[in-house]
Amino acid sequence: MSLRVTNTLSRQKEEFVPVDPEHIRFYVCGPTVYDYAHIGNARPVVVFDVLYRLLKQLYPRVTYVRNITDVDDKIIDASQKSGDDIGDITTKFADIFRQDMAALNALPPDIEPRATDHIGEMVSMIECLIEKEHAYEAEGHVLFGVETMEDYGKLSRHSRDELIAGARVEVAPYKKDAADFVLWKPSSEEQPGWDSPWGRGRPGWHLECSAMSAKHLGETFDIHGGGQDLIFPHHENEIAQSVCSHGGTPFAKYWMHNGYLTVNGEKMSKSLGNFHTVHDLLERTPGEAIRLALLSAHYRQPLDFSLRALDEAKNALDRLYTALRAATDTAVNDAETTSVLAALEDDLNTPQAVAELHALASALNRDPSDSKAKAALLAGGALLGLLQQDPEDWFKQGVGDVDEIEIETLIQKRVEARAAKDFAESDRIRDELAAAGIVLEDGPDGTSWKRG
C-alpha cells in the first residue's frame, strides 16, 4: 500500500506523490515562544512527528522544518507585563518547549529556524510583492492586496465576506480593502524593530513562515502541516504571499491539518479551570502516556482530552510493556511493521495503528517466545514514537524518593516470610510497598515490581 493523505486543498484523500522521491520536504508551523505550551499546542507536534517517522521509513531523505516565532505582539505583551527582556523570554520558553516535546518522544526537526534570523528574507519578499503590485505601502505599513490574487481563499473555501468576518480583521483607514493583511508594521522605540525601506518595524506573522519555508525548502515543497485553526487566515495568507512573490509557482503540494482539542467537552480556558500545560502534565504522567492520549483519535478528528483519558493511556502502555517484559529474553531479528505501517499509510490512522500494537501484544502474551511478534511490536511502537523504554525502566519510573535497593531488600524479606509461612509479615511488606506506590507481581520466575 502506498501513502495516502487527506489534502485540505482538495478536501480529498489522495495518493502522496512527492515533488522529488529522493528528498521529501515538509514544513509545520511551530510555537510562538512567550509561555508554556499547552496540551493543544502539543497535538500537532505529536501528529506530525508520526508523519516524520513514517516518511523516514518510506523515503531515503526527509527534511522537516518547524519554525520558532520569536517576534510577535503576544511576546511584546508578555515582556511589558513581566518586565523581562524579550530575548530572555523567547530563549527561556523555546528551551522549555524543546524539553517538553522531547519528553513526549517527539524527534527534533531537521531545521528549526527562528523568525528573527530571517528578517532579510522577509524584507526581500515584501519588496518582490510590491514590485509585482501585490502589496502596497500605507502609513508605515506594508499590506498585501487580496484583490490582486484571483483565487485568494482557495484553501479555506470561504467567500470573501466570510473570510473577513471569520478573521475579525482590523479595520484601518489606510487599507485599500478590509481583507488586506499586514506584511510589515511600524515599531515604537520600546518595541523590537529592524530597519527597512518602509522605516523601522517588524514583520507580520504570516510573512514569517513564507520566508522561512522558502529559504529552507524551496518555492515548492511537499507537505505543509498545522492545526485546523491555522487554515485561515495564517495558511491562506502564506499561500498568497508565497505564490505571488514566486511568480505563480505552487507553494505546498499537500496541506494537512489536525483537528481541534477540547478538555472534558469544553474549549480549554484558564477561567474554566481546564487549562493544562504540557509542563504541568509531565509532573503527574509519563510523557509517553500523554503522547498515546494525543494519538487516540484520528488526527483530522476533534480530540476530547481529560485526565481520565490520560490515565487510560498510561494503563494501556502498562499492558504493552507487560507483554514486552515477559518476552525480555526473546531474541528479535529483522523487524516487520506491516500492520502498523499499513494503518499509518492510510492517512495516519493512529487509532488503527495502536489497535495493531495491542493485537501484537496479545500474540506475545500467548507466546512470549514469539520473536516475530516482539520485533513487530517494537518496530511498530517506534513508528508511533511509543515503547521506547526498557520495560523495567517504564514500570519503575515515578517511584519518587523510594530507594530501589530498599525495595529489593523488602521484596527479599517478603520472599523469606512466605517461605516461613509468615503470611502476616508477607502481607505487611506488600502493604508497605503499596503505600509507597510500588506494586508487586508474583510469577513463576519470582517477584517483580512496578510503580502503581
CSV table of N, CA, C and O in Angstrom, one decimal, residues 282-290 292 310-322 325 387 389-402 404 407-408 411 430 433-441 448-452:
chain,number,residue,atom,x,y,z
A,282,LEU,N,3.4,16.7,32.8
A,282,LEU,CA,4.5,15.8,32.9
A,282,LEU,C,4.9,15.6,34.4
A,282,LEU,O,5.6,14.6,34.7
A,283,GLU,N,4.4,16.4,35.3
A,283,GLU,CA,4.6,16.2,36.7
A,283,GLU,C,3.8,15.0,37.2
A,283,GLU,O,4.1,14.5,38.3
A,284,ARG,N,2.7,14.7,36.5
A,284,ARG,CA,1.8,13.7,37.0
A,284,ARG,C,1.8,12.4,36.2
A,284,ARG,O,1.3,11.3,36.6
A,285,THR,N,2.2,12.5,34.9
A,285,THR,CA,2.0,11.4,34.0
A,285,THR,C,3.2,11.3,33.1
A,285,THR,O,3.8,12.3,32.6
A,286,PRO,N,3.7,10.1,32.8
A,286,PRO,CA,4.8,9.9,31.8
A,286,PRO,C,4.5,10.6,30.5
A,286,PRO,O,3.4,10.5,30.0
A,287,GLY,N,5.5,11.2,29.9
A,287,GLY,CA,5.3,11.8,28.6
A,287,GLY,C,4.8,10.8,27.5
A,287,GLY,O,4.0,11.2,26.6
A,288,GLU,N,5.2,9.6,27.6
A,288,GLU,CA,4.7,8.6,26.6
A,288,GLU,C,3.2,8.4,26.7
A,288,GLU,O,2.5,8.2,25.7
A,289,ALA,N,2.7,8.5,27.9
A,289,ALA,CA,1.2,8.3,28.1
A,289,ALA,C,0.5,9.5,27.5
A,289,ALA,O,-0.6,9.4,26.9
A,290,ILE,N,1.1,10.7,27.7
A,290,ILE,CA,0.5,11.9,27.1
A,290,ILE,C,0.4,11.8,25.5
A,290,ILE,O,-0.5,12.1,24.9
A,292,LEU,N,0.4,9.0,23.8
A,292,LEU,CA,-0.6,8.0,23.4
A,292,LEU,C,-2.0,8.6,23.4
A,292,LEU,O,-2.8,8.4,22.5
A,310,LEU,N,-6.0,10.4,30.1
A,310,LEU,CA,-4.5,10.3,30.3
A,310,LEU,C,-4.2,9.0,31.1
A,310,LEU,O,-3.2,8.3,30.8
A,311,ASP,N,-5.0,8.8,32.1
A,311,ASP,CA,-4.7,7.6,33.0
A,311,ASP,C,-5.0,6.3,32.2
A,311,ASP,O,-4.3,5.3,32.3
A,312,GLU,N,-6.0,6.3,31.3
A,312,GLU,CA,-6.3,5.2,30.5
A,312,GLU,C,-5.2,4.9,29.5
A,312,GLU,O,-4.8,3.7,29.2
A,313,ALA,N,-4.5,6.0,29.0
A,313,ALA,CA,-3.4,5.8,28.1
A,313,ALA,C,-2.2,5.2,28.9
A,313,ALA,O,-1.5,4.3,28.3
A,314,LYS,N,-2.0,5.6,30.1
A,314,LYS,CA,-0.9,5.0,30.9
A,314,LYS,C,-1.2,3.6,31.2
A,314,LYS,O,-0.3,2.7,31.0
A,315,ASN,N,-2.4,3.2,31.5
A,315,ASN,CA,-2.8,1.8,31.7
A,315,ASN,C,-2.6,1.0,30.4
A,315,ASN,O,-2.1,-0.2,30.5
A,316,ALA,N,-2.9,1.5,29.3
A,316,ALA,CA,-2.7,0.8,28.0
A,316,ALA,C,-1.3,0.6,27.8
A,316,ALA,O,-0.9,-0.5,27.3
A,317,LEU,N,-0.4,1.5,28.1
A,317,LEU,CA,1.0,1.3,27.9
A,317,LEU,C,1.5,0.3,28.9
A,317,LEU,O,2.5,-0.5,28.6
A,318,ASP,N,1.0,0.3,30.1
A,318,ASP,CA,1.4,-0.8,31.1
A,318,ASP,C,1.1,-2.1,30.5
A,318,ASP,O,2.0,-3.0,30.6
A,319,ARG,N,0.0,-2.3,29.8
A,319,ARG,CA,-0.3,-3.6,29.2
A,319,ARG,C,0.7,-4.0,28.1
A,319,ARG,O,1.2,-5.1,27.9
A,320,LEU,N,1.1,-3.0,27.2
A,320,LEU,CA,2.0,-3.2,26.2
A,320,LEU,C,3.4,-3.6,26.7
A,320,LEU,O,4.1,-4.5,26.3
A,321,TYR,N,3.8,-2.8,27.7
A,321,TYR,CA,5.1,-3.0,28.3
A,321,TYR,C,5.2,-4.3,29.1
A,321,TYR,O,6.2,-5.0,29.2
A,322,THR,N,4.0,-4.7,29.6
A,322,THR,CA,4.0,-6.0,30.3
A,322,THR,C,4.3,-7.2,29.4
A,322,THR,O,5.0,-8.1,29.7
A,325,ARG,N,7.9,-7.1,28.7
A,325,ARG,CA,8.7,-7.5,29.9
A,325,ARG,C,8.7,-9.1,30.0
A,325,ARG,O,9.8,-9.7,30.3
A,387,LEU,N,6.8,2.9,23.2
A,387,LEU,CA,7.5,1.7,23.6
A,387,LEU,C,9.0,1.9,23.4
A,387,LEU,O,9.8,1.0,23.0
A,389,GLN,N,11.2,2.7,25.8
A,389,GLN,CA,11.9,2.4,27.0
A,389,GLN,C,12.1,0.9,27.3
A,389,GLN,O,11.4,0.1,26.8
A,390,ASP,N,13.1,0.6,28.1
A,390,ASP,CA,13.2,-0.7,28.6
A,390,ASP,C,12.0,-0.9,29.5
A,390,ASP,O,11.6,-0.1,30.3
A,391,PRO,N,11.3,-2.1,29.4
A,391,PRO,CA,10.1,-2.3,30.3
A,391,PRO,C,10.3,-2.1,31.7
A,391,PRO,O,9.5,-1.5,32.4
A,392,GLU,N,11.5,-2.6,32.3
A,392,GLU,CA,11.7,-2.4,33.7
A,392,GLU,C,11.8,-0.9,34.0
A,392,GLU,O,11.3,-0.5,35.1
A,393,ASP,N,12.4,-0.1,33.2
A,393,ASP,CA,12.5,1.3,33.4
A,393,ASP,C,11.2,2.0,33.4
A,393,ASP,O,10.9,2.9,34.2
A,394,TRP,N,10.3,1.5,32.5
A,394,TRP,CA,9.0,2.0,32.4
A,394,TRP,C,8.2,1.8,33.7
A,394,TRP,O,7.6,2.7,34.2
A,395,PHE,N,8.3,0.6,34.2
A,395,PHE,CA,7.5,0.3,35.4
A,395,PHE,C,8.0,0.9,36.7
A,395,PHE,O,7.3,1.0,37.7
A,396,LYS,N,9.3,1.2,36.6
A,396,LYS,CA,9.9,1.7,37.8
A,396,LYS,C,10.1,3.3,37.9
A,396,LYS,O,10.6,3.8,38.8
A,397,GLN,N,9.6,3.9,36.8
A,397,GLN,CA,9.6,5.4,36.8
A,397,GLN,C,8.5,5.9,37.7
A,397,GLN,O,7.5,5.3,37.9
A,398,GLY,N,8.8,7.1,38.3
A,398,GLY,CA,7.8,7.8,39.1
A,398,GLY,C,7.6,7.2,40.5
A,398,GLY,O,6.5,7.4,41.1
A,399,VAL,N,8.6,6.5,41.0
A,399,VAL,CA,8.5,6.0,42.3
A,399,VAL,C,9.0,7.0,43.4
A,399,VAL,O,9.1,6.7,44.6
A,400,GLY,N,9.3,8.2,42.9
A,400,GLY,CA,9.7,9.3,43.9
A,400,GLY,C,11.0,9.0,44.6
A,400,GLY,O,12.0,8.6,44.0
A,401,ASP,N,10.9,9.2,45.9
A,401,ASP,CA,12.1,9.0,46.7
A,401,ASP,C,12.4,7.6,47.2
A,401,ASP,O,13.3,7.4,48.0
A,402,VAL,N,11.6,6.7,46.7
A,402,VAL,CA,11.7,5.3,47.2
A,402,VAL,C,13.0,4.7,46.6
A,402,VAL,O,13.3,4.8,45.4
A,404,GLU,N,15.6,2.0,45.3
A,404,GLU,CA,15.4,0.7,44.6
A,404,GLU,C,16.0,-0.4,45.4
A,404,GLU,O,15.5,-1.5,45.5
A,407,ILE,N,13.7,-1.3,48.1
A,407,ILE,CA,12.6,-2.1,47.5
A,407,ILE,C,13.0,-3.6,47.4
A,407,ILE,O,12.3,-4.5,47.8
A,408,GLU,N,14.2,-3.8,46.8
A,408,GLU,CA,14.6,-5.1,46.5
A,408,GLU,C,14.9,-5.9,47.9
A,408,GLU,O,14.6,-7.1,48.0
A,411,ILE,N,11.5,-6.9,49.2
A,411,ILE,CA,11.0,-8.0,48.4
A,411,ILE,C,11.6,-9.3,48.9
A,411,ILE,O,10.9,-10.3,49.0
A,430,ARG,N,4.0,-6.2,51.6
A,430,ARG,CA,3.3,-5.8,50.4
A,430,ARG,C,2.5,-4.5,50.6
A,430,ARG,O,2.6,-3.6,49.7
A,433,LEU,N,4.9,-1.4,50.7
A,433,LEU,CA,5.3,-1.0,49.4
A,433,LEU,C,4.2,-0.4,48.6
A,433,LEU,O,4.4,0.6,47.9
A,434,ALA,N,3.0,-0.9,48.7
A,434,ALA,CA,1.8,-0.4,48.0
A,434,ALA,C,1.6,1.1,48.5
A,434,ALA,O,1.2,1.9,47.6
A,435,ALA,N,1.8,1.3,49.8
A,435,ALA,CA,1.6,2.7,50.3
A,435,ALA,C,2.6,3.7,49.7
A,435,ALA,O,2.4,4.9,49.6
A,436,ALA,N,3.8,3.1,49.3
A,436,ALA,CA,4.8,3.9,48.6
A,436,ALA,C,4.6,4.0,47.1
A,436,ALA,O,5.5,4.5,46.4
A,437,GLY,N,3.5,3.4,46.6
A,437,GLY,CA,3.3,3.4,45.2
A,437,GLY,C,3.9,2.3,44.4
A,437,GLY,O,4.1,2.4,43.2
A,438,ILE,N,4.3,1.2,45.1
A,438,ILE,CA,5.0,0.1,44.5
A,438,ILE,C,4.1,-1.1,44.4
A,438,ILE,O,3.5,-1.5,45.5
A,439,VAL,N,3.9,-1.7,43.2
A,439,VAL,CA,3.0,-2.8,43.1
A,439,VAL,C,3.9,-4.0,42.8
A,439,VAL,O,4.8,-4.0,42.0
A,440,LEU,N,3.6,-5.1,43.6
A,440,LEU,CA,4.4,-6.4,43.4
A,440,LEU,C,3.6,-7.3,42.5
A,440,LEU,O,2.4,-7.4,42.6
A,441,GLU,N,4.3,-8.0,41.7
A,441,GLU,CA,3.7,-9.0,40.8
A,441,GLU,C,4.5,-10.4,41.0
A,441,GLU,O,5.7,-10.4,40.7
A,448,SER,N,8.4,-9.4,40.7
A,448,SER,CA,8.9,-8.2,40.1
A,448,SER,C,8.0,-7.0,40.7
A,448,SER,O,7.0,-7.2,41.3
A,449,TRP,N,8.4,-5.8,40.4
A,449,TRP,CA,7.7,-4.7,40.9
A,449,TRP,C,7.6,-3.6,39.9
A,449,TRP,O,8.4,-3.5,38.9
A,450,LYS,N,6.6,-2.7,40.1
A,450,LYS,CA,6.4,-1.6,39.2
A,450,LYS,C,5.7,-0.5,40.0
A,450,LYS,O,5.2,-0.7,41.1
A,451,ARG,N,5.8,0.7,39.5
A,451,ARG,CA,5.1,1.8,40.1
A,451,ARG,C,3.6,1.6,39.9
A,451,ARG,O,3.1,1.1,38.9
A,452,GLY,N,2.8,2.1,40.9
A,452,GLY,CA,1.4,1.9,40.8
A,452,GLY,C,0.7,2.9,39.9
A,452,GLY,O,1.3,3.8,39.5
